Amino acid sequence: MNKKLAVIYWDSTALLSFLFKDGYSEQVVEKANQKGVHLLTTLTIAEVCTVISRIHREQLLSEMITDSLFKIMETGPWSKLNIVPDSRSLRELARKWPLKGSGLWHLATAKTLQREFPELMILTLDGELARASKGENLRLVVL
């Protein structure tokens, strides 16, 4: 049996759950260990870097832990993408789904990638993004 590898698009909620222990961390780490292609966009990286740096500035993370978290992001199982969704997709999806800006961007980007990778799944803990993804026929990673 020739089974295709998974193609998993990670949004920032999933990556944060990977880096910081929460109620979903165990399942998210399990998904990170799944064979396949794990995709991080520059937006996801920017959002997570912002969170880590804010927590560090609030003196809740030491310099060493902050550096370790950034290193994990660099060396994790992810392939990093520098991709921008087209403005037409953003407009069309914005009319259909009441998402925040970053959620809309992730949805449009995942839809763009789905054209090349029909097996693409999105890993998110954001309920609104999950609902819109499902409505757009994007497969969700089940946690």
mmCIF file of N, CA and C in Angstrom:
data_model
loop_
_atom_site.group_PDB
_atom_site.id
_atom_site.type_symbol
_atom_site.label_atom_id
_atom_site.label_comp_id
_atom_site.label_asym_id
_atom_site.label_seq_id
_atom_site.Cartn_x
_atom_site.Cartn_y
_atom_site.Cartn_z
ATOM 1 N N MET A 1 0.838 -1.173 0.000
ATOM 2 C CA MET A 1 0.000 0.000 0.000
ATOM 3 C C MET A 1 0.886 1.240 0.000
ATOM 4 N N ASN A 2 0.637 2.148 -0.941
ATOM 5 C CA ASN A 2 1.416 3.374 -1.054
ATOM 6 C C ASN A 2 0.664 4.504 -0.349
ATOM 7 N N LYS A 3 1.066 4.794 0.858
ATOM 8 C CA LYS A 3 0.401 5.823 1.647
ATOM 9 C C LYS A 3 1.139 7.144 1.495
ATOM 10 N N LYS A 4 0.390 8.209 1.144
ATOM 11 C CA LYS A 4 0.994 9.527 0.997
ATOM 12 C C LYS A 4 1.396 10.075 2.355
ATOM 13 N N LEU A 5 2.481 10.837 2.357
ATOM 14 C CA LEU A 5 2.894 11.514 3.575
ATOM 15 C C LEU A 5 1.928 12.656 3.875
ATOM 16 N N ALA A 6 1.780 12.940 5.140
ATOM 17 C CA ALA A 6 0.928 14.050 5.551
ATOM 18 C C ALA A 6 1.600 15.372 5.199
ATOM 19 N N VAL A 7 0.790 16.358 4.837
ATOM 20 C CA VAL A 7 1.247 17.724 4.654
ATOM 21 C C VAL A 7 0.443 18.544 5.654
ATOM 22 N N ILE A 8 1.137 19.045 6.693
ATOM 23 C CA ILE A 8 0.461 19.711 7.801
ATOM 24 C C ILE A 8 0.894 21.167 7.887
ATOM 25 N N TYR A 9 -0.095 22.050 7.777
ATOM 26 C CA TYR A 9 0.113 23.495 7.901
ATOM 27 C C TYR A 9 -0.124 23.862 9.365
ATOM 28 N N TRP A 10 0.892 24.411 10.013
ATOM 29 C CA TRP A 10 0.817 24.803 11.425
ATOM 30 C C TRP A 10 0.518 26.289 11.527
ATOM 31 N N ASP A 11 -0.514 26.644 12.306
ATOM 32 C CA ASP A 11 -0.691 28.059 12.611
ATOM 33 C C ASP A 11 -0.026 28.343 13.954
ATOM 34 N N SER A 12 -0.074 29.587 14.390
ATOM 35 C CA SER A 12 0.643 29.964 15.610
ATOM 36 C C SER A 12 0.066 29.303 16.861
ATOM 37 N N THR A 13 -1.241 29.049 16.903
ATOM 38 C CA THR A 13 -1.814 28.410 18.094
ATOM 39 C C THR A 13 -1.236 27.015 18.295
ATOM 40 N N ALA A 14 -1.054 26.307 17.198
ATOM 41 C CA ALA A 14 -0.486 24.954 17.282
ATOM 42 C C ALA A 14 0.983 24.997 17.695
ATOM 43 N N LEU A 15 1.739 25.927 17.112
ATOM 44 C CA LEU A 15 3.157 26.031 17.452
ATOM 45 C C LEU A 15 3.342 26.457 18.909
ATOM 46 N N LEU A 16 2.515 27.380 19.374
ATOM 47 C CA LEU A 16 2.607 27.793 20.779
ATOM 48 C C LEU A 16 2.290 26.626 21.715
ATOM 49 N N SER A 17 1.341 25.791 21.360
ATOM 50 C CA SER A 17 1.009 24.621 22.170
ATOM 51 C C SER A 17 2.151 23.612 22.166
ATOM 52 N N PHE A 18 2.913 23.585 21.078
ATOM 53 C CA PHE A 18 4.092 22.727 21.007
ATOM 54 C C PHE A 18 5.178 23.249 21.948
ATOM 55 N N LEU A 19 5.351 24.551 21.991
ATOM 56 C CA LEU A 19 6.438 25.161 22.760
ATOM 57 C C LEU A 19 6.118 25.345 24.242
ATOM 58 N N PHE A 20 4.856 25.599 24.559
ATOM 59 C CA PHE A 20 4.433 25.853 25.940
ATOM 60 C C PHE A 20 3.385 24.818 26.334
ATOM 61 N N LYS A 21 3.599 24.170 27.454
ATOM 62 C CA LYS A 21 2.689 23.108 27.879
ATOM 63 C C LYS A 21 1.290 23.658 28.166
ATOM 64 N N ASP A 22 0.312 23.023 27.520
ATOM 65 C CA ASP A 22 -1.090 23.342 27.762
ATOM 66 C C ASP A 22 -1.902 22.059 27.591
ATOM 67 N N GLY A 23 -3.199 22.172 27.557
ATOM 68 C CA GLY A 23 -4.064 21.000 27.467
ATOM 69 C C GLY A 23 -3.966 20.241 26.157
ATOM 70 N N TYR A 24 -3.389 20.851 25.132
ATOM 71 C CA TYR A 24 -3.265 20.203 23.827
ATOM 72 C C TYR A 24 -1.836 19.776 23.507
ATOM 73 N N SER A 25 -0.883 20.146 24.340
ATOM 74 C CA SER A 25 0.533 19.940 24.022
ATOM 75 C C SER A 25 0.886 18.502 23.684
ATOM 76 N N GLU A 26 0.397 17.576 24.461
ATOM 77 C CA GLU A 26 0.740 16.172 24.216
ATOM 78 C C GLU A 26 0.304 15.734 22.818
ATOM 79 N N GLN A 27 -0.895 16.113 22.435
ATOM 80 C CA GLN A 27 -1.404 15.736 21.113
ATOM 81 C C GLN A 27 -0.660 16.478 20.001
ATOM 82 N N VAL A 28 -0.318 17.737 20.237
ATOM 83 C CA VAL A 28 0.397 18.524 19.243
ATOM 84 C C VAL A 28 1.806 17.970 19.039
ATOM 85 N N VAL A 29 2.470 17.601 20.122
ATOM 86 C CA VAL A 29 3.808 17.003 20.012
ATOM 87 C C VAL A 29 3.723 15.682 19.245
ATOM 88 N N GLU A 30 2.689 14.925 19.493
ATOM 89 C CA GLU A 30 2.477 13.665 18.760
ATOM 90 C C GLU A 30 2.353 13.942 17.260
ATOM 91 N N LYS A 31 1.622 14.987 16.904
ATOM 92 C CA LYS A 31 1.475 15.352 15.485
ATOM 93 C C LYS A 31 2.800 15.824 14.907
ATOM 94 N N ALA A 32 3.608 16.520 15.703
ATOM 95 C CA ALA A 32 4.915 16.979 15.229
ATOM 96 C C ALA A 32 5.823 15.799 14.889
ATOM 97 N N ASN A 33 5.614 14.689 15.570
ATOM 98 C CA ASN A 33 6.423 13.496 15.316
ATOM 99 C C ASN A 33 5.883 12.648 14.172
ATOM 100 N N GLN A 34 4.724 13.031 13.629
ATOM 101 C CA GLN A 34 4.139 12.300 12.507
ATOM 102 C C GLN A 34 4.979 12.525 11.262
ATOM 103 N N LYS A 35 5.230 11.442 10.537
ATOM 104 C CA LYS A 35 5.992 11.573 9.292
ATOM 105 C C LYS A 35 5.216 12.418 8.309
ATOM 106 N N GLY A 36 5.941 13.256 7.618
ATOM 107 C CA GLY A 36 5.314 14.100 6.620
ATOM 108 C C GLY A 36 6.015 15.431 6.517
ATOM 109 N N VAL A 37 5.360 16.347 5.843
ATOM 110 C CA VAL A 37 5.878 17.694 5.661
ATOM 111 C C VAL A 37 5.106 18.613 6.599
ATOM 112 N N HIS A 38 5.830 19.309 7.455
ATOM 113 C CA HIS A 38 5.239 20.230 8.418
ATOM 114 C C HIS A 38 5.615 21.643 7.980
ATOM 115 N N LEU A 39 4.607 22.459 7.710
ATOM 116 C CA LEU A 39 4.840 23.776 7.131
ATOM 117 C C LEU A 39 4.598 24.902 8.133
ATOM 118 N N LEU A 40 5.565 25.801 8.217
ATOM 119 C CA LEU A 40 5.438 27.035 9.002
ATOM 120 C C LEU A 40 5.616 28.204 8.053
ATOM 121 N N THR A 41 4.708 29.155 8.138
ATOM 122 C CA THR A 41 4.863 30.364 7.338
ATOM 123 C C THR A 41 5.586 31.427 8.156
ATOM 124 N N THR A 42 6.047 32.438 7.471
ATOM 125 C CA THR A 42 6.711 33.532 8.162
ATOM 126 C C THR A 42 5.751 34.244 9.109
ATOM 127 N N LEU A 43 4.452 34.251 8.803
ATOM 128 C CA LEU A 43 3.490 34.859 9.721
ATOM 129 C C LEU A 43 3.430 34.068 11.021
ATOM 130 N N THR A 44 3.368 32.760 10.945
ATOM 131 C CA THR A 44 3.353 31.936 12.156
ATOM 132 C C THR A 44 4.603 32.200 12.984
ATOM 133 N N ILE A 45 5.744 32.234 12.325
ATOM 134 C CA ILE A 45 7.006 32.486 13.030
ATOM 135 C C ILE A 45 6.973 33.868 13.690
ATOM 136 N N ALA A 46 6.509 34.873 12.969
ATOM 137 C CA ALA A 46 6.440 36.225 13.525
ATOM 138 C C ALA A 46 5.510 36.286 14.729
ATOM 139 N N GLU A 47 4.347 35.654 14.627
ATOM 140 C CA GLU A 47 3.393 35.676 15.736
ATOM 141 C C GLU A 47 3.982 35.005 16.980
ATOM 142 N N VAL A 48 4.644 33.879 16.788
ATOM 143 C CA VAL A 48 5.201 33.144 17.928
ATOM 144 C C VAL A 48 6.415 33.873 18.494
ATOM 145 N N CYS A 49 7.252 34.446 17.652
ATOM 146 C CA CYS A 49 8.390 35.238 18.144
ATOM 147 C C CYS A 49 7.894 36.408 18.992
ATOM 148 N N THR A 50 6.803 37.017 18.583
ATOM 149 C CA THR A 50 6.224 38.134 19.330
ATOM 150 C C THR A 50 5.783 37.691 20.717
ATOM 151 N N VAL A 51 5.134 36.538 20.798
ATOM 152 C CA VAL A 51 4.661 36.026 22.094
ATOM 153 C C VAL A 51 5.845 35.703 23.000
ATOM 154 N N ILE A 52 6.813 34.984 22.460
ATOM 155 C CA ILE A 52 7.981 34.606 23.264
ATOM 156 C C ILE A 52 8.703 35.855 23.779
ATOM 157 N N SER A 53 8.901 36.817 22.903
ATOM 158 C CA SER A 53 9.615 38.034 23.293
ATOM 159 C C SER A 53 8.843 38.849 24.314
ATOM 160 N N ARG A 54 7.525 38.916 24.175
ATOM 161 C CA ARG A 54 6.711 39.645 25.161
ATOM 162 C C ARG A 54 6.823 38.990 26.530
ATOM 163 N N ILE A 55 6.735 37.657 26.572
ATOM 164 C CA ILE A 55 6.853 36.945 27.849
ATOM 165 C C ILE A 55 8.244 37.158 28.448
ATOM 166 N N HIS A 56 9.258 37.179 27.595
ATOM 167 C CA HIS A 56 10.626 37.436 28.070
ATOM 168 C C HIS A 56 10.748 38.855 28.643
ATOM 169 N N ARG A 57 10.186 39.843 27.932
ATOM 170 C CA ARG A 57 10.236 41.231 28.414
ATOM 171 C C ARG A 57 9.523 41.383 29.757
ATOM 172 N N GLU A 58 8.494 40.586 29.966
ATOM 173 C CA GLU A 58 7.770 40.617 31.245
ATOM 174 C C GLU A 58 8.520 39.844 32.331
ATOM 175 N N GLN A 59 9.711 39.385 31.988
ATOM 176 C CA GLN A 59 10.615 38.670 32.892
ATOM 177 C C GLN A 59 10.006 37.370 33.424
ATOM 178 N N LEU A 60 9.216 36.726 32.567
ATOM 179 C CA LEU A 60 8.644 35.427 32.923
ATOM 180 C C LEU A 60 9.438 34.281 32.308
ATOM 181 N N LEU A 61 10.352 34.620 31.406
ATOM 182 C CA LEU A 61 11.248 33.637 30.788
ATOM 183 C C LEU A 61 12.675 34.154 30.876
ATOM 184 N N SER A 62 13.586 33.283 31.230
ATOM 185 C CA SER A 62 14.996 33.681 31.255
ATOM 186 C C SER A 62 15.521 33.792 29.826
ATOM 187 N N GLU A 63 16.673 34.426 29.714
ATOM 188 C CA GLU A 63 17.333 34.550 28.411
ATOM 189 C C GLU A 63 17.619 33.167 27.827
ATOM 190 N N MET A 64 18.064 32.251 28.690
ATOM 191 C CA MET A 64 18.410 30.900 28.238
ATOM 192 C C MET A 64 17.175 30.162 27.697
ATOM 193 N N ILE A 65 16.055 30.247 28.387
ATOM 194 C CA ILE A 65 14.833 29.580 27.925
ATOM 195 C C ILE A 65 14.328 30.239 26.645
ATOM 196 N N THR A 66 14.371 31.547 26.587
ATOM 197 C CA THR A 66 13.957 32.268 25.380
ATOM 198 C C THR A 66 14.788 31.808 24.189
ATOM 199 N N ASP A 67 16.106 31.764 24.362
ATOM 200 C CA ASP A 67 16.988 31.299 23.286
ATOM 201 C C ASP A 67 16.680 29.859 22.905
ATOM 202 N N SER A 68 16.375 29.021 23.886
ATOM 203 C CA SER A 68 16.034 27.617 23.612
ATOM 204 C C SER A 68 14.756 27.503 22.787
ATOM 205 N N LEU A 69 13.767 28.322 23.109
ATOM 206 C CA LEU A 69 12.513 28.290 22.350
ATOM 207 C C LEU A 69 12.740 28.721 20.902
ATOM 208 N N PHE A 70 13.541 29.761 20.704
ATOM 209 C CA PHE A 70 13.853 30.185 19.342
ATOM 210 C C PHE A 70 14.621 29.088 18.595
ATOM 211 N N LYS A 71 15.506 28.407 19.292
ATOM 212 C CA LYS A 71 16.279 27.319 18.675
ATOM 213 C C LYS A 71 15.360 26.166 18.270
ATOM 214 N N ILE A 72 14.403 25.822 19.127
ATOM 215 C CA ILE A 72 13.442 24.758 18.807
ATOM 216 C C ILE A 72 12.677 25.126 17.538
ATOM 217 N N MET A 73 12.295 26.391 17.420
ATOM 218 C CA MET A 73 11.586 26.814 16.205
ATOM 219 C C MET A 73 12.453 26.643 14.970
ATOM 220 N N GLU A 74 13.736 26.868 15.119
ATOM 221 C CA GLU A 74 14.652 26.737 13.976
ATOM 222 C C GLU A 74 14.953 25.286 13.619
ATOM 223 N N THR A 75 14.983 24.428 14.612
ATOM 224 C CA THR A 75 15.444 23.053 14.369
ATOM 225 C C THR A 75 14.326 22.019 14.397
ATOM 226 N N GLY A 76 13.101 22.462 14.594
ATOM 227 C CA GLY A 76 11.977 21.535 14.658
ATOM 228 C C GLY A 76 11.737 20.855 13.317
ATOM 229 N N PRO A 77 10.663 20.105 13.242
ATOM 230 C CA PRO A 77 10.394 19.310 12.032
ATOM 231 C C PRO A 77 9.807 20.123 10.884
ATOM 232 N N TRP A 78 9.879 21.471 10.979
ATOM 233 C CA TRP A 78 9.154 22.304 10.035
ATOM 234 C C TRP A 78 9.968 22.725 8.833
ATOM 235 N N SER A 79 9.263 22.853 7.732
ATOM 236 C CA SER A 79 9.795 23.530 6.554
ATOM 237 C C SER A 79 9.205 24.930 6.599
ATOM 238 N N LYS A 80 10.044 25.911 6.396
ATOM 239 C CA LYS A 80 9.580 27.295 6.489
ATOM 240 C C LYS A 80 9.239 27.826 5.102
ATOM 241 N N LEU A 81 8.105 28.511 5.033
ATOM 242 C CA LEU A 81 7.623 29.045 3.764
ATOM 243 C C LEU A 81 7.544 30.559 3.816
ATOM 244 N N ASN A 82 7.961 31.170 2.739
ATOM 245 C CA ASN A 82 7.780 32.601 2.562
ATOM 246 C C ASN A 82 6.747 32.741 1.453
ATOM 247 N N ILE A 83 5.487 32.739 1.842
ATOM 248 C CA ILE A 83 4.386 32.727 0.876
ATOM 249 C C ILE A 83 3.395 33.823 1.267
ATOM 250 N N VAL A 84 2.764 34.386 0.255
ATOM 251 C CA VAL A 84 1.766 35.432 0.488
ATOM 252 C C VAL A 84 0.505 35.032 -0.275
ATOM 253 N N PRO A 85 -0.640 35.015 0.413
ATOM 254 C CA PRO A 85 -1.874 34.702 -0.309
ATOM 255 C C PRO A 85 -2.246 35.864 -1.232
ATOM 256 N N ASP A 86 -2.933 35.546 -2.317
ATOM 257 C CA ASP A 86 -3.292 36.623 -3.232
ATOM 258 C C ASP A 86 -4.450 37.440 -2.666
ATOM 259 N N SER A 87 -4.500 38.719 -3.043
ATOM 260 C CA SER A 87 -5.480 39.640 -2.467
ATOM 261 C C SER A 87 -6.910 39.267 -2.835
ATOM 262 N N ARG A 88 -7.110 38.661 -3.980
ATOM 263 C CA ARG A 88 -8.460 38.238 -4.366
ATOM 264 C C ARG A 88 -8.986 37.185 -3.402
ATOM 265 N N SER A 89 -8.145 36.203 -3.070
ATOM 266 C CA SER A 89 -8.545 35.174 -2.105
ATOM 267 C C SER A 89 -8.853 35.796 -0.751
ATOM 268 N N LEU A 90 -8.029 36.744 -0.336
ATOM 269 C CA LEU A 90 -8.264 37.416 0.945
ATOM 270 C C LEU A 90 -9.619 38.115 0.952
ATOM 271 N N ARG A 91 -9.932 38.825 -0.128
ATOM 272 C CA ARG A 91 -11.224 39.530 -0.201
ATOM 273 C C ARG A 91 -12.390 38.547 -0.168
ATOM 274 N N GLU A 92 -12.297 37.493 -0.978
ATOM 275 C CA GLU A 92 -13.390 36.520 -1.057
ATOM 276 C C GLU A 92 -13.609 35.812 0.276
ATOM 277 N N LEU A 93 -12.532 35.388 0.911
ATOM 278 C CA LEU A 93 -12.659 34.679 2.183
ATOM 279 C C LEU A 93 -13.100 35.617 3.304
ATOM 280 N N ALA A 94 -12.685 36.878 3.248
ATOM 281 C CA ALA A 94 -13.093 37.850 4.265
ATOM 282 C C ALA A 94 -14.606 38.071 4.215
ATOM 283 N N ARG A 95 -15.181 38.025 3.036
ATOM 284 C CA ARG A 95 -16.633 38.187 2.900
ATOM 285 C C ARG A 95 -17.393 36.981 3.453
ATOM 286 N N LYS A 96 -16.761 35.807 3.391
ATOM 287 C CA LYS A 96 -17.435 34.577 3.819
ATOM 288 C C LYS A 96 -17.278 34.262 5.295
ATOM 289 N N TRP A 97 -16.130 34.652 5.883
ATOM 290 C CA TRP A 97 -15.799 34.197 7.235
ATOM 291 C C TRP A 97 -15.421 35.361 8.139
ATOM 292 N N PRO A 98 -15.987 35.441 9.335
ATOM 293 C CA PRO A 98 -15.664 36.532 10.272
ATOM 294 C C PRO A 98 -14.399 36.230 11.079
ATOM 295 N N LEU A 99 -13.260 36.313 10.408
ATOM 296 C CA LEU A 99 -11.977 35.995 11.041
ATOM 297 C C LEU A 99 -11.193 37.262 11.350
ATOM 298 N N LYS A 100 -10.305 37.163 12.333
ATOM 299 C CA LYS A 100 -9.329 38.225 12.568
ATOM 300 C C LYS A 100 -8.348 38.206 11.399
ATOM 301 N N GLY A 101 -7.566 39.267 11.283
ATOM 302 C CA GLY A 101 -6.632 39.380 10.158
ATOM 303 C C GLY A 101 -5.697 38.199 10.003
ATOM 304 N N SER A 102 -5.075 37.763 11.100
ATOM 305 C CA SER A 102 -4.131 36.647 10.990
ATOM 306 C C SER A 102 -4.849 35.348 10.634
ATOM 307 N N GLY A 103 -6.055 35.143 11.159
ATOM 308 C CA GLY A 103 -6.816 33.941 10.815
ATOM 309 C C GLY A 103 -7.179 33.919 9.344
ATOM 310 N N LEU A 104 -7.578 35.076 8.819
ATOM 311 C CA LEU A 104 -7.885 35.190 7.392
ATOM 312 C C LEU A 104 -6.648 34.894 6.558
ATOM 313 N N TRP A 105 -5.514 35.445 6.980
ATOM 314 C CA TRP A 105 -4.261 35.227 6.259
ATOM 315 C C TRP A 105 -3.907 33.737 6.250
ATOM 316 N N HIS A 106 -4.027 33.064 7.411
ATOM 317 C CA HIS A 106 -3.726 31.628 7.479
ATOM 318 C C HIS A 106 -4.677 30.831 6.591
ATOM 319 N N LEU A 107 -5.957 31.169 6.605
ATOM 320 C CA LEU A 107 -6.932 30.451 5.783
ATOM 321 C C LEU A 107 -6.610 30.613 4.297
ATOM 322 N N ALA A 108 -6.364 31.834 3.866
ATOM 323 C CA ALA A 108 -6.056 32.082 2.456
ATOM 324 C C ALA A 108 -4.750 31.407 2.044
ATOM 325 N N THR A 109 -3.781 31.413 2.926
ATOM 326 C CA THR A 109 -2.502 30.760 2.624
ATOM 327 C C THR A 109 -2.683 29.248 2.514
ATOM 328 N N ALA A 110 -3.427 28.667 3.441
ATOM 329 C CA ALA A 110 -3.678 27.225 3.389
ATOM 330 C C ALA A 110 -4.443 26.858 2.115
ATOM 331 N N LYS A 111 -5.415 27.681 1.737
ATOM 332 C CA LYS A 111 -6.155 27.423 0.490
ATOM 333 C C LYS A 111 -5.224 27.501 -0.718
ATOM 334 N N THR A 112 -4.300 28.449 -0.707
ATOM 335 C CA THR A 112 -3.322 28.573 -1.787
ATOM 336 C C THR A 112 -2.455 27.325 -1.858
ATOM 337 N N LEU A 113 -1.977 26.871 -0.711
ATOM 338 C CA LEU A 113 -1.129 25.673 -0.671
ATOM 339 C C LEU A 113 -1.898 24.407 -1.041
ATOM 340 N N GLN A 114 -3.196 24.394 -0.754
ATOM 341 C CA GLN A 114 -4.019 23.222 -1.052
ATOM 342 C C GLN A 114 -4.047 22.941 -2.559
ATOM 343 N N ARG A 115 -3.891 23.970 -3.368
ATOM 344 C CA ARG A 115 -3.859 23.760 -4.825
ATOM 345 C C ARG A 115 -2.689 22.865 -5.222
ATOM 346 N N GLU A 116 -1.557 23.047 -4.557
ATOM 347 C CA GLU A 116 -0.366 22.247 -4.859
ATOM 348 C C GLU A 116 -0.342 20.946 -4.070
ATOM 349 N N PHE A 117 -0.893 20.991 -2.857
ATOM 350 C CA PHE A 117 -0.910 19.821 -1.979
ATOM 351 C C PHE A 117 -2.357 19.526 -1.581
ATOM 352 N N PRO A 118 -3.107 18.787 -2.413
ATOM 353 C CA PRO A 118 -4.517 18.521 -2.098
ATOM 354 C C PRO A 118 -4.708 17.801 -0.763
ATOM 355 N N GLU A 119 -3.689 17.101 -0.312
ATOM 356 C CA GLU A 119 -3.772 16.360 0.954
ATOM 357 C C GLU A 119 -3.480 17.231 2.171
ATOM 358 N N LEU A 120 -3.248 18.517 1.967
ATOM 359 C CA LEU A 120 -2.902 19.452 3.040
ATOM 360 C C LEU A 120 -3.938 19.411 4.163
ATOM 361 N N MET A 121 -3.430 19.426 5.386
ATOM 362 C CA MET A 121 -4.269 19.515 6.582
ATOM 363 C C MET A 121 -3.799 20.726 7.366
ATOM 364 N N ILE A 122 -4.704 21.350 8.086
ATOM 365 C CA ILE A 122 -4.335 22.505 8.905
ATOM 366 C C ILE A 122 -4.415 22.111 10.377
ATOM 367 N N LEU A 123 -3.368 22.455 11.110
ATOM 368 C CA LEU A 123 -3.305 22.199 12.549
ATOM 369 C C LEU A 123 -3.475 23.536 13.256
ATOM 370 N N THR A 124 -4.628 23.706 13.876
ATOM 371 C CA THR A 124 -4.946 24.943 14.578
ATOM 372 C C THR A 124 -5.752 24.636 15.825
ATOM 373 N N LEU A 125 -5.608 25.474 16.830
ATOM 374 C CA LEU A 125 -6.427 25.375 18.035
ATOM 375 C C LEU A 125 -7.428 26.529 18.080
ATOM 376 N N ASP A 126 -7.451 27.343 17.042
ATOM 377 C CA ASP A 126 -8.354 28.482 16.919
ATOM 378 C C ASP A 126 -9.687 27.979 16.357
ATOM 379 N N GLY A 127 -10.725 28.053 17.163
ATOM 380 C CA GLY A 127 -12.031 27.535 16.767
ATOM 381 C C GLY A 127 -12.606 28.197 15.529
ATOM 382 N N GLU A 128 -12.457 29.514 15.419
ATOM 383 C CA GLU A 128 -12.983 30.235 14.249
ATOM 384 C C GLU A 128 -12.243 29.832 12.982
ATOM 385 N N LEU A 129 -10.921 29.736 13.066
ATOM 386 C CA LEU A 129 -10.133 29.315 11.908
ATOM 387 C C LEU A 129 -10.464 27.875 11.538
ATOM 388 N N ALA A 130 -10.640 27.021 12.532
ATOM 389 C CA ALA A 130 -10.998 25.621 12.261
ATOM 390 C C ALA A 130 -12.346 25.543 11.542
ATOM 391 N N ARG A 131 -13.325 26.302 12.012
ATOM 392 C CA ARG A 131 -14.661 26.307 11.400
ATOM 393 C C ARG A 131 -14.583 26.786 9.940
ATOM 394 N N ALA A 132 -13.863 27.873 9.708
ATOM 395 C CA ALA A 132 -13.731 28.400 8.350
ATOM 396 C C ALA A 132 -12.953 27.427 7.461
ATOM 397 N N SER A 133 -11.920 26.810 8.003
ATOM 398 C CA SER A 133 -11.130 25.837 7.236
ATOM 399 C C SER A 133 -12.006 24.673 6.794
ATOM 400 N N LYS A 134 -12.791 24.184 7.720
ATOM 401 C CA LYS A 134 -13.710 23.081 7.403
ATOM 402 C C LYS A 134 -14.714 23.517 6.328
ATOM 403 N N GLY A 135 -15.230 24.740 6.467
ATOM 404 C CA GLY A 135 -16.163 25.277 5.481
ATOM 405 C C GLY A 135 -15.544 25.461 4.111
ATOM 406 N N GLU A 136 -14.224 25.585 4.053
ATOM 407 C CA GLU A 136 -13.488 25.735 2.794
ATOM 408 C C GLU A 136 -12.899 24.412 2.314
ATOM 409 N N ASN A 137 -13.377 23.330 2.870
ATOM 410 C CA ASN A 137 -12.937 21.975 2.484
ATOM 411 C C ASN A 137 -11.456 21.727 2.713
ATOM 412 N N LEU A 138 -10.924 22.356 3.759
ATOM 413 C CA LEU A 138 -9.571 22.044 4.204
ATOM 414 C C LEU A 138 -9.694 20.982 5.278
ATOM 415 N N ARG A 139 -8.870 19.978 5.205
ATOM 416 C CA ARG A 139 -8.889 18.935 6.220
ATOM 417 C C ARG A 139 -8.216 19.471 7.472
ATOM 418 N N LEU A 140 -8.812 19.166 8.616
ATOM 419 C CA LEU A 140 -8.251 19.570 9.901
ATOM 420 C C LEU A 140 -7.513 18.400 10.509
ATOM 421 N N VAL A 141 -6.402 18.692 11.173
ATOM 422 C CA VAL A 141 -5.722 17.682 11.963
ATOM 423 C C VAL A 141 -6.582 17.491 13.206
ATOM 424 N N VAL A 142 -6.990 16.285 13.458
ATOM 425 C CA VAL A 142 -7.858 16.003 14.595
ATOM 426 C C VAL A 142 -6.999 15.788 15.830
ATOM 427 N N LEU A 143 -7.301 16.539 16.884
ATOM 428 C CA LEU A 143 -6.590 16.393 18.154
ATOM 429 C C LEU A 143 -7.479 15.684 19.142
#
